[in-house]
CSV table of C-alpha atoms in Angstrom, one decimal:
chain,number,residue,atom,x,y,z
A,51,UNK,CA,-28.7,5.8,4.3
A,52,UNK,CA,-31.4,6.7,7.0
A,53,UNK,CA,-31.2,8.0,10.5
A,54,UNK,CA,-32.6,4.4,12.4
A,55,UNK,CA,-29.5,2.7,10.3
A,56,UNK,CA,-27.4,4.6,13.0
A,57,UNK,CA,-28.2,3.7,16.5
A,58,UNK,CA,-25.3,4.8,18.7
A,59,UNK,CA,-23.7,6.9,16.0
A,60,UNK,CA,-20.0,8.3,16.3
A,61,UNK,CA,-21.1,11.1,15.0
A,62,UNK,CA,-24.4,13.5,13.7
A,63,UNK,CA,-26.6,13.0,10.9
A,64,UNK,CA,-27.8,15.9,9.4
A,65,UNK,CA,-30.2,16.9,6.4
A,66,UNK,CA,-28.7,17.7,3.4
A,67,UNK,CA,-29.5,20.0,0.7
A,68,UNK,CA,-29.2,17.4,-2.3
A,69,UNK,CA,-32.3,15.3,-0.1
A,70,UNK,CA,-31.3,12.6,2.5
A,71,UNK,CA,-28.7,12.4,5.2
A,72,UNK,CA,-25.1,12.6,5.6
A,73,UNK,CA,-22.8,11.7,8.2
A,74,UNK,CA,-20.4,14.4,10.3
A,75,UNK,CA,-17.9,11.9,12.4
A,76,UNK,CA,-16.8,13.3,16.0
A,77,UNK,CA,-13.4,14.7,16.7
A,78,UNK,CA,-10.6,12.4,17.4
A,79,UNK,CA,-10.2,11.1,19.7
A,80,UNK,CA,-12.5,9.2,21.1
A,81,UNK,CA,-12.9,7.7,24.7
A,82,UNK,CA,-11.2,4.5,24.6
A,83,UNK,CA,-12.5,1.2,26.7
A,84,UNK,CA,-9.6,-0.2,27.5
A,85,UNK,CA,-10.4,-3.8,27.7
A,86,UNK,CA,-8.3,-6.6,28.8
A,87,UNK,CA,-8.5,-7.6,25.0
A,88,UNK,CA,-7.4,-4.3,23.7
A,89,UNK,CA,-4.6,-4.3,26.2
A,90,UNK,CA,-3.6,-7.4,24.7
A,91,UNK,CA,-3.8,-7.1,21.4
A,92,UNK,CA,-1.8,-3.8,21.3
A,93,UNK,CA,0.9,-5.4,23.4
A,94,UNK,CA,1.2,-8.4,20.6
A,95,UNK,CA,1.1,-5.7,17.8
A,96,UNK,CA,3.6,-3.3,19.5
A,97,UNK,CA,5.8,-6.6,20.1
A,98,UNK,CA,5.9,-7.6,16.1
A,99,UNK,CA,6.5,-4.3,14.6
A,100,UNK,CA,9.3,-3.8,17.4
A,101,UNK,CA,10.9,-6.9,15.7
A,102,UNK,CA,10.4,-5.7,12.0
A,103,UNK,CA,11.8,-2.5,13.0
A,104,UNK,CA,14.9,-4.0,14.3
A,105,UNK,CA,15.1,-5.7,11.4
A,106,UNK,CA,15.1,-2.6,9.3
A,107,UNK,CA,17.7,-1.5,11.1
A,108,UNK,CA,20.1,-4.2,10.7
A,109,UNK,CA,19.5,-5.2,7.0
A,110,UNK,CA,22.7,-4.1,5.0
A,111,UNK,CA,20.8,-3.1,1.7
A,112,UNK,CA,17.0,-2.1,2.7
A,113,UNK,CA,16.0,-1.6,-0.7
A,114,UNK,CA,16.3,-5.7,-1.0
A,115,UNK,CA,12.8,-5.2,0.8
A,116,UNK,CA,11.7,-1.7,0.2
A,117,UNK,CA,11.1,-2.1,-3.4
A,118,UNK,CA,9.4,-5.4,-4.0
A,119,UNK,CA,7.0,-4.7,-0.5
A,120,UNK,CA,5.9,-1.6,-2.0
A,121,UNK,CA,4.6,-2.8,-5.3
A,122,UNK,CA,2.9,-5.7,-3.4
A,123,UNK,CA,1.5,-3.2,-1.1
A,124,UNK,CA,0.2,-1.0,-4.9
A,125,UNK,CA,-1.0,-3.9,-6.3
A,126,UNK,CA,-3.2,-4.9,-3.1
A,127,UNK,CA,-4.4,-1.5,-2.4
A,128,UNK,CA,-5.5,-1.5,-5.6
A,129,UNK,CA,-7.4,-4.7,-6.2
A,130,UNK,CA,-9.9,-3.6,-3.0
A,131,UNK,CA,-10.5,-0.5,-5.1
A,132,UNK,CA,-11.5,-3.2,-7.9
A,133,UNK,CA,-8.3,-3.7,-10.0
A,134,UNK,CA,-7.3,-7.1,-11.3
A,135,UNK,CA,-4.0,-6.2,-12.3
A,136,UNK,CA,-1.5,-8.5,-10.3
A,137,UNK,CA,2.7,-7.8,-9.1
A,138,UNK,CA,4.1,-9.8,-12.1
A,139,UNK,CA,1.5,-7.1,-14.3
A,140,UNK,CA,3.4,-4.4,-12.7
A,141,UNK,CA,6.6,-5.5,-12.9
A,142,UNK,CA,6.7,-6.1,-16.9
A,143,UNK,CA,5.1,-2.8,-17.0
A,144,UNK,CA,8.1,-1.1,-15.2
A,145,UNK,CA,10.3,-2.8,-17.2
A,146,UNK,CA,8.4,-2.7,-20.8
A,147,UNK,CA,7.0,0.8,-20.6
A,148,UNK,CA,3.9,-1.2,-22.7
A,149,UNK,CA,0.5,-2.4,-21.8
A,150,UNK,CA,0.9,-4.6,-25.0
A,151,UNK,CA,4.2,-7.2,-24.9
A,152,UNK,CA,5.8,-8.2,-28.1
A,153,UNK,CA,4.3,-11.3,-28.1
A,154,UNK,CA,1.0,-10.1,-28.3
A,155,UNK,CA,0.1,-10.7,-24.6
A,156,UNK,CA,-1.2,-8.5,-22.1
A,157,UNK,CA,-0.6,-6.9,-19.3
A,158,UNK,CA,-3.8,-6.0,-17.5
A,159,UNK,CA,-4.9,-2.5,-18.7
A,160,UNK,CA,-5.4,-1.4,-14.9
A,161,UNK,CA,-1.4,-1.5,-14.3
A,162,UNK,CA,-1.4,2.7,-14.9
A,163,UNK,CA,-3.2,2.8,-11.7
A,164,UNK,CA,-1.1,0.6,-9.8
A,165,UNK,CA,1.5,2.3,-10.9
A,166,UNK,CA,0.5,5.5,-9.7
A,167,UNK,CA,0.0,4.3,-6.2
A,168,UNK,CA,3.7,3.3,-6.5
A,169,UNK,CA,5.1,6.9,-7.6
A,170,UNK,CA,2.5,8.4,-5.4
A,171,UNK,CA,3.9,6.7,-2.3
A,172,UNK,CA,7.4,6.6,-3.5
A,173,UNK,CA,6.7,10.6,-3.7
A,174,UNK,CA,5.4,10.9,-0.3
A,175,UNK,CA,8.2,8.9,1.5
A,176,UNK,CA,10.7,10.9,-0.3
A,177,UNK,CA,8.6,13.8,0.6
A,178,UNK,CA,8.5,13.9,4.4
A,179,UNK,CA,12.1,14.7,4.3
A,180,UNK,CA,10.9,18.7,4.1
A,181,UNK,CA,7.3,18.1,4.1
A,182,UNK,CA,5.2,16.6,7.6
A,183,UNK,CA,2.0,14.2,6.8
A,184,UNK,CA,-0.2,17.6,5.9
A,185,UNK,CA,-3.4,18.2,4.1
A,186,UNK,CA,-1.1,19.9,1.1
A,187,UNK,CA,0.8,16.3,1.4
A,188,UNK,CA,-2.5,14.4,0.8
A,189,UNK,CA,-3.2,17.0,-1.6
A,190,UNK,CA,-0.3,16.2,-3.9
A,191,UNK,CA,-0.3,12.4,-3.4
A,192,UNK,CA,-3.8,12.7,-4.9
A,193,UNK,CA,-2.6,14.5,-7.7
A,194,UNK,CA,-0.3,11.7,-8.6
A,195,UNK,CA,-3.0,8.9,-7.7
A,196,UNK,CA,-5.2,9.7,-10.1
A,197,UNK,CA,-3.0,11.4,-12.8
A,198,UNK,CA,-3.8,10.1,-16.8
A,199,UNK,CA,-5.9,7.2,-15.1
A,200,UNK,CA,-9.2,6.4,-13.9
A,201,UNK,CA,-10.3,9.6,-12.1
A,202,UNK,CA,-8.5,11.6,-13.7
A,203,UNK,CA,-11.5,13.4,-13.8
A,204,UNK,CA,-12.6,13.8,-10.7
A,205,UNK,CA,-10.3,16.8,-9.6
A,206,UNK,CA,-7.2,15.4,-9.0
A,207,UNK,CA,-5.8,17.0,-6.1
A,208,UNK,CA,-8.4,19.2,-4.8
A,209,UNK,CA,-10.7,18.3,-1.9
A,210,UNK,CA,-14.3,17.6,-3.1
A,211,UNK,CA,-16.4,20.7,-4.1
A,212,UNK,CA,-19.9,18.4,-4.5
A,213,UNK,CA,-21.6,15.9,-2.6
A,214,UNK,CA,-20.0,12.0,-2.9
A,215,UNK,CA,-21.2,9.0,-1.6
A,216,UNK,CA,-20.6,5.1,-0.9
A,217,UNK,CA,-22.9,2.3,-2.1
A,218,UNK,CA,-23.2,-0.5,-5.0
A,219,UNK,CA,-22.6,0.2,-8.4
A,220,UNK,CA,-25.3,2.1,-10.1
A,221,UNK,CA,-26.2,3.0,-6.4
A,222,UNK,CA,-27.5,6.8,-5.9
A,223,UNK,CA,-27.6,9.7,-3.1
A,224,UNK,CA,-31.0,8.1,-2.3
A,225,UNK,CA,-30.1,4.2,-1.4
A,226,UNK,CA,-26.4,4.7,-0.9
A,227,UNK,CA,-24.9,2.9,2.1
A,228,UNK,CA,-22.8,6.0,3.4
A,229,UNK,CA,-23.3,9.3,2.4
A,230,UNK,CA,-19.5,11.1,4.3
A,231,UNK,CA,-20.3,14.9,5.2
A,232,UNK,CA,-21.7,17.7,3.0
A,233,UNK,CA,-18.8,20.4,1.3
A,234,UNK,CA,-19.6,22.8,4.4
A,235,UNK,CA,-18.7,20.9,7.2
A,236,UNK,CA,-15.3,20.0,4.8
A,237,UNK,CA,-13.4,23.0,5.9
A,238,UNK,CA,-13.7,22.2,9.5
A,239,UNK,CA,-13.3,18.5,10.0
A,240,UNK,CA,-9.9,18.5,7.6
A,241,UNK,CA,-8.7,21.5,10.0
A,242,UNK,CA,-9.4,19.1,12.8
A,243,UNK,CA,-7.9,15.8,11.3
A,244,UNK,CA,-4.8,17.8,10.5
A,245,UNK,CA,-4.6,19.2,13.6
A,246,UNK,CA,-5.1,15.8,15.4
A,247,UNK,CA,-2.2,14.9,12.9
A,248,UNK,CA,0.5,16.4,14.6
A,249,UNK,CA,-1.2,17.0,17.7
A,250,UNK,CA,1.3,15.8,20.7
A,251,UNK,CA,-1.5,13.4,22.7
A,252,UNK,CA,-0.5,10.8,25.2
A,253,UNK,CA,-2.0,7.8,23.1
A,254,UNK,CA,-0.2,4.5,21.9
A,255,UNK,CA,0.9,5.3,18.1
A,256,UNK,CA,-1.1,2.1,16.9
A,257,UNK,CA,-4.3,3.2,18.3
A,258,UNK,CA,-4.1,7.1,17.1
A,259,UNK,CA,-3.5,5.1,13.3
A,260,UNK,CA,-6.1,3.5,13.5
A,261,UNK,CA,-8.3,6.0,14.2
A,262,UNK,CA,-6.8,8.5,11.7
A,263,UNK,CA,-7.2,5.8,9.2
A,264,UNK,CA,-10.6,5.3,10.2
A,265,UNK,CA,-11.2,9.3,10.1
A,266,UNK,CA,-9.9,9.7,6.9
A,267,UNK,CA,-12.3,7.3,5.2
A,268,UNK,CA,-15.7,9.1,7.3
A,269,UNK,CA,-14.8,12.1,6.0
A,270,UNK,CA,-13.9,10.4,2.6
A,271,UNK,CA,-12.2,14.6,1.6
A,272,UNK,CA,-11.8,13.3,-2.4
A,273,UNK,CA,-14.1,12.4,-5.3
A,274,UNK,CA,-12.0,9.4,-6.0
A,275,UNK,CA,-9.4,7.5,-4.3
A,276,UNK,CA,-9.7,8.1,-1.2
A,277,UNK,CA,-9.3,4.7,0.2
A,278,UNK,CA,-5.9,4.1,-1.4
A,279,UNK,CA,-4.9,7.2,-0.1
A,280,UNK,CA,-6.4,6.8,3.2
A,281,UNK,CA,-4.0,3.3,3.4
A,282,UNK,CA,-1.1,4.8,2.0
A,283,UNK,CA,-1.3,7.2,5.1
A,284,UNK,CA,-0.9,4.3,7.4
A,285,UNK,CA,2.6,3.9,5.8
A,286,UNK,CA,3.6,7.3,5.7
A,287,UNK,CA,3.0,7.8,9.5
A,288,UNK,CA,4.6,5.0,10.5
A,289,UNK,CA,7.8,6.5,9.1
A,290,UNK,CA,7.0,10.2,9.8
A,291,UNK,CA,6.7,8.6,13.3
A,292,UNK,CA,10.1,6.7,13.3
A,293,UNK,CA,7.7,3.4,14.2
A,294,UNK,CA,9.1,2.3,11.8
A,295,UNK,CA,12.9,3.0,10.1
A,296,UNK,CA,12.0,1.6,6.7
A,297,UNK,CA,8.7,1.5,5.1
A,298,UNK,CA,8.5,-2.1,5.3
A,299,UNK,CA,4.7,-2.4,6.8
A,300,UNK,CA,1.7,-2.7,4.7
A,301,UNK,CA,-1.8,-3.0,5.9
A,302,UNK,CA,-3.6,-3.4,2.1
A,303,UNK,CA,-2.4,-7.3,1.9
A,304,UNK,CA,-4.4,-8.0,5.8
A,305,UNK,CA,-7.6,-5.3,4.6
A,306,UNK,CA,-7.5,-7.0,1.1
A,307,UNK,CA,-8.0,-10.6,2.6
A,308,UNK,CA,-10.1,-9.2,5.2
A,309,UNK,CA,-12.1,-7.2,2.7
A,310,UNK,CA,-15.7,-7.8,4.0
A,311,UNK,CA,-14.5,-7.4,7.7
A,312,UNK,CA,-12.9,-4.2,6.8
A,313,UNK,CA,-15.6,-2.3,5.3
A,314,UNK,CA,-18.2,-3.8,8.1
A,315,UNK,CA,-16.4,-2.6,10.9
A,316,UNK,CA,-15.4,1.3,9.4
A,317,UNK,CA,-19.1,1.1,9.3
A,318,UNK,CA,-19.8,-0.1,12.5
A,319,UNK,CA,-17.8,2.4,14.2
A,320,UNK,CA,-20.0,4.8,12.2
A,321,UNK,CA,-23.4,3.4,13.1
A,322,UNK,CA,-22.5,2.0,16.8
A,323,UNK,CA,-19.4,4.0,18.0
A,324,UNK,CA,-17.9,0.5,17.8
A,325,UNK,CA,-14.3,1.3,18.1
A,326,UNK,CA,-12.9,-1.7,20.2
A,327,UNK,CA,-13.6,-3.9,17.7
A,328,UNK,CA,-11.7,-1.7,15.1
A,329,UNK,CA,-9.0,-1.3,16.9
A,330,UNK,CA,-8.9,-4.7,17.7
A,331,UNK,CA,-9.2,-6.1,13.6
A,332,UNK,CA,-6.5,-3.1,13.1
A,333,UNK,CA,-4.4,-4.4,15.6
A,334,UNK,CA,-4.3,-7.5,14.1
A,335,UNK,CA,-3.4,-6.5,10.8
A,336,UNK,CA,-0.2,-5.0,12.3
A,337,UNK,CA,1.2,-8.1,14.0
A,338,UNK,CA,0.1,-10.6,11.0
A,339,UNK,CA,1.7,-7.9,8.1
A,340,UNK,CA,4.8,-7.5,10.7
A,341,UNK,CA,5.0,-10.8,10.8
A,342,UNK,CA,4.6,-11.7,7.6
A,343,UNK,CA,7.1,-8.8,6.4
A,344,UNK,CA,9.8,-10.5,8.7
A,345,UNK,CA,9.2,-14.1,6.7
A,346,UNK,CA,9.2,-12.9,3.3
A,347,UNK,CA,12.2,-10.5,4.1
A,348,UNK,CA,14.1,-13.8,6.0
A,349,UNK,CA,13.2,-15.8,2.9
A,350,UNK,CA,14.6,-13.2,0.4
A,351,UNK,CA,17.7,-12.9,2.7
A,352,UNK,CA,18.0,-17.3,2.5
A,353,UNK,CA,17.8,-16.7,-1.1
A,354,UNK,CA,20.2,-13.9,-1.8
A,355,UNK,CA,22.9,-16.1,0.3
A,356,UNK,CA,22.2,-18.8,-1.7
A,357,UNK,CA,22.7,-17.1,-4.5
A,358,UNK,CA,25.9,-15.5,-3.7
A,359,UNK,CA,27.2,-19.1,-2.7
A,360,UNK,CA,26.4,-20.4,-5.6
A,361,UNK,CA,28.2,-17.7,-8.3
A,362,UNK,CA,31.0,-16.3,-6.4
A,363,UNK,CA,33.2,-19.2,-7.5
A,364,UNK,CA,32.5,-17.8,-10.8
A,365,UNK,CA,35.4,-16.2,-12.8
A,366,UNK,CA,33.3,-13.4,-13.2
A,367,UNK,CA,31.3,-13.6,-10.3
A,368,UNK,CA,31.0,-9.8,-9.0
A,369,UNK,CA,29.0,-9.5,-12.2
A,370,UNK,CA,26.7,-11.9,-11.6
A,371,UNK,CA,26.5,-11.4,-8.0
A,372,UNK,CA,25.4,-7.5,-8.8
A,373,UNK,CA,23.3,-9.1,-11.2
A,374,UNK,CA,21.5,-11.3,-8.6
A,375,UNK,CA,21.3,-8.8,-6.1
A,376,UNK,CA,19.8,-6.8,-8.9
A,377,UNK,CA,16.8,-8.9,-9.6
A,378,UNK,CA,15.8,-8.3,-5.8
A,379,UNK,CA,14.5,-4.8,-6.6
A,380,UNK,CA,14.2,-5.5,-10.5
A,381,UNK,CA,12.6,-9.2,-10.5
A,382,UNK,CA,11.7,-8.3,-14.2
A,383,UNK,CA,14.3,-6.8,-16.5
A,384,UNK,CA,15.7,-6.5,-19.6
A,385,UNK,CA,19.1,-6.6,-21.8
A,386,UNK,CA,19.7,-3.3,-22.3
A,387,UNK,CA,18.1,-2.7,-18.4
A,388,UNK,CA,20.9,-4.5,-16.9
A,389,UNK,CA,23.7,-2.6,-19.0
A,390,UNK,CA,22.3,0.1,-18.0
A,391,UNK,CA,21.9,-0.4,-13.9
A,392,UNK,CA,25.3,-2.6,-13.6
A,393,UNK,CA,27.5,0.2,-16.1
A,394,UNK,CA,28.5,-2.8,-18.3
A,395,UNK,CA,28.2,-3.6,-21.9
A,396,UNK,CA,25.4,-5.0,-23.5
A,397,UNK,CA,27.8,-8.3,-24.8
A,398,UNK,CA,28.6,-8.6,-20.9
A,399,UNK,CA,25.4,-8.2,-19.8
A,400,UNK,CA,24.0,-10.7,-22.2
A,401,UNK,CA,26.6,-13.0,-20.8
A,402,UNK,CA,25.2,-12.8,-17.7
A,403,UNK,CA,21.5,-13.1,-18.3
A,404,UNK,CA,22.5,-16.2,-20.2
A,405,UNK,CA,24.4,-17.7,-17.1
A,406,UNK,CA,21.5,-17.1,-14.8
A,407,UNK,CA,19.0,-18.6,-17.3
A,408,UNK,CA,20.9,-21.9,-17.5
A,409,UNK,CA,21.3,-22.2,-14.1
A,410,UNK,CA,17.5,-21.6,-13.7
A,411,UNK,CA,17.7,-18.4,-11.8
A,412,UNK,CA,15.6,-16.4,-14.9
A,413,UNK,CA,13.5,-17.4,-17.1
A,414,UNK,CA,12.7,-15.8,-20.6
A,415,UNK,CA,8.9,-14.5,-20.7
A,416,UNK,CA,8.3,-12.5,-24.0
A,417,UNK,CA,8.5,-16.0,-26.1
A,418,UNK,CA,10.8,-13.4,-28.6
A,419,UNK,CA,14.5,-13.1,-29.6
A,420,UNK,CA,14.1,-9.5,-29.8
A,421,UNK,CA,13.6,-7.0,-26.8
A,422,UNK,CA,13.3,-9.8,-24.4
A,423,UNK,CA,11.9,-9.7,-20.7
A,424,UNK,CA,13.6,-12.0,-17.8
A,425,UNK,CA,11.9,-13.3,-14.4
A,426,UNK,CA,13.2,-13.9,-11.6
A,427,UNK,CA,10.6,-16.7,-10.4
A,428,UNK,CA,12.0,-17.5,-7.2
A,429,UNK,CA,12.1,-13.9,-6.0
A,430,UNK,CA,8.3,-13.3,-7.3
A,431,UNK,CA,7.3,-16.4,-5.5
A,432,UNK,CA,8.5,-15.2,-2.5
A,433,UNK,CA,6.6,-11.7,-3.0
A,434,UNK,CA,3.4,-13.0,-4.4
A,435,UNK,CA,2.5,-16.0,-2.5
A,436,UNK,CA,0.0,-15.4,-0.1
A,437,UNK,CA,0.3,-16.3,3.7
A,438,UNK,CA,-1.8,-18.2,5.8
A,439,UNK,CA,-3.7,-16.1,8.4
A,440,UNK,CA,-2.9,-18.9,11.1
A,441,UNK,CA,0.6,-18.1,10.9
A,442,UNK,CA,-0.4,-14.9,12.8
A,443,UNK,CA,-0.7,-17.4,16.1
């Protein structure tokens, strides 16, 4: 990283002790051109996540959609990070406990991680109940984040007490691409960025999440992680906020596909102060993930009603209609799993499973006849197909 790389920096670049330069981002916020684009572009976005909010208000069981868009939201978070691990990985993983299926098969040994960003942000939704968005939140999400994984090294928990920096593997302090601010000018830019947090400041909600997003990342506070936690914040504001009613927007599907672009323009508003065009790609992301949200949540609502339809004819239908809404949240399960959730026996239980597999609604996975794992294919291929980008109009 050298001085000439930063032309109209948003920021200083100082000399740092360990030899080259680091970067020191200006206090939020900054002074915004309001364009004719911008003006535009936040309109659209404030127009789509007004629908999925009404949406999550009107939805009789949330969790139908809470659940499933969360692990997508892990597993995509993750794989920018460099995981492989995919939703169906995670899903036998929740419902197996095992890296290693009885059949011998695999689940990706990068599914702990995923995991983690699941109880992680589980933890923090549950947590702003008593707790705002607060450097002793991101403090404790961390902790989880990287707990038993990958990083679990790297001072889980604690903001940075060395120098980090961002570049290629293999890349050092010397021919890094970004090198985020040196451990003393910590204290005072996380005092700041919390304080900018909860600061009361006439600006559209949309726009101050982006640039906290954007903050987060320049000051990049942890060894590790900090870009999963720095999109998991997105979500957590949006309900700390009441933008949203349900946490039922995720931006790590739109940065995922967008993965180049992403980076590129976090750096640009680094190197060139070019925030319109962040706020623009960021304002994007929020109508096409709203919008995508409300056609995989109108799909999963088509398919729970034509599931009902089709059992509640059944002489033991209230069974197997708990059962189907069930595999909403639980697309993988077992046996002894369903006993368990519905508070039957494992005979009745059984008797169910076996009803949904002839009629083709699961589908046996393991290969085994002992500790078996269903799918609910139609449900995951709702959740894991990916949309087309044109559908954003």
């Amino acid at each position: 990283m050298k001085p000439e790389d930063f032309p109209r920096p948003n920021g200083r670049i100082i000399r740092i002790q360990e030899g080259g330069w680091a970067f020191i981002p200006d206090p939020l916020p900054p002074d915004i051109n309001w364009t004719p684009q911008l003006i535009a572009e936040l309109s659209a976005a404030d127009r789509a996540i007004g629908e999925l909010s009404g949406l999550g208000k009107m939805i009789p069981n949330p969790h139908l959609l809470i659940r499933p868009f969360l692990r997508h939201e892990a597993v995509l978070s993750s794989r920018i990070e460099g995981t492989q691990a995919s939703l169906s990985d995670l899903y036998v993983y929740e419902a197996s406990g095992q890296l290693r299926l009885w059949n011998g098969d695999f689940v990706r040994k990068d599914v702990p991680e995923v995991f983690n960003y699941v109880r992680a942000l589980e933890y923090g939704l549950q947590r702003l109940k008593e707790l705002p968005v607060s450097l002793r939140l991101l403090r404790e999400l961390h902790a989880l984040l990287l707990e038993e994984v990958r990083g679990a090294g790297r001072s889980p928990g604690e903001f940075r007490k060395v120098q980090n920096w961002i570049g290629p593997p293999g890349s050092t302090l010397a021919n890094a691409v970004f090198v985020p601010p040196p451990v003393s000018e910590l204290p005072a830019l996380l005092d700041s960025f919390e304080k900018f947090l909860h600061e009361d400041i006439q600006l559209p909600p949309l726009l101050k999440l982006a640039m906290i997003h954007y903050q987060f990342e320049a000051i990049h506070p942890f060894l590790d992680g900090n870009g999963r936690l720095g999109r998991m914040l997105i979500v957590l504001l949006l309900c700390a906020w009441d933008i949203l009613p349900q946490p039922l927007l995720y931006l790590s599907p739109y940065f995922e596909s967008q993965r180049g672009s992403y980076y590129d323009l976090l750096q640009a508003v680094n190197t060139n102060s070019a925030w319109e065009s962040w706020f623009s790609f960021f304002l994007r992301g929020i109508r096409y993930q709203a919008r995508d949200a409300l056609t995989r949540a109108t799909k999963l609502q088509e398919l729970q009603a034509a599931y009902r339809e089709r059992f509640q004819r059944s002489r033991i239908s209230g069974g197997l209609l708990g059962l189907c809404d069930l595999l909403f949240s639980f697309p993988v399960v077992s046996i002894p799993q369903v006993a368990q959730k519905l508070n039957v026996t494992y005979s009745m239980a059984k008797r169910y499973m076996e009803i949904l597999v002839k009629d083709g609604v699961l589908y046996e996975i393991t290969g085994r006849n002992r500790n078996r794992l269903y799918m609910a294919r139609e449900i995951m291929a709702i959740l894991e197909n990916p949309p087309s980008l044109a559908s954003t109009g």
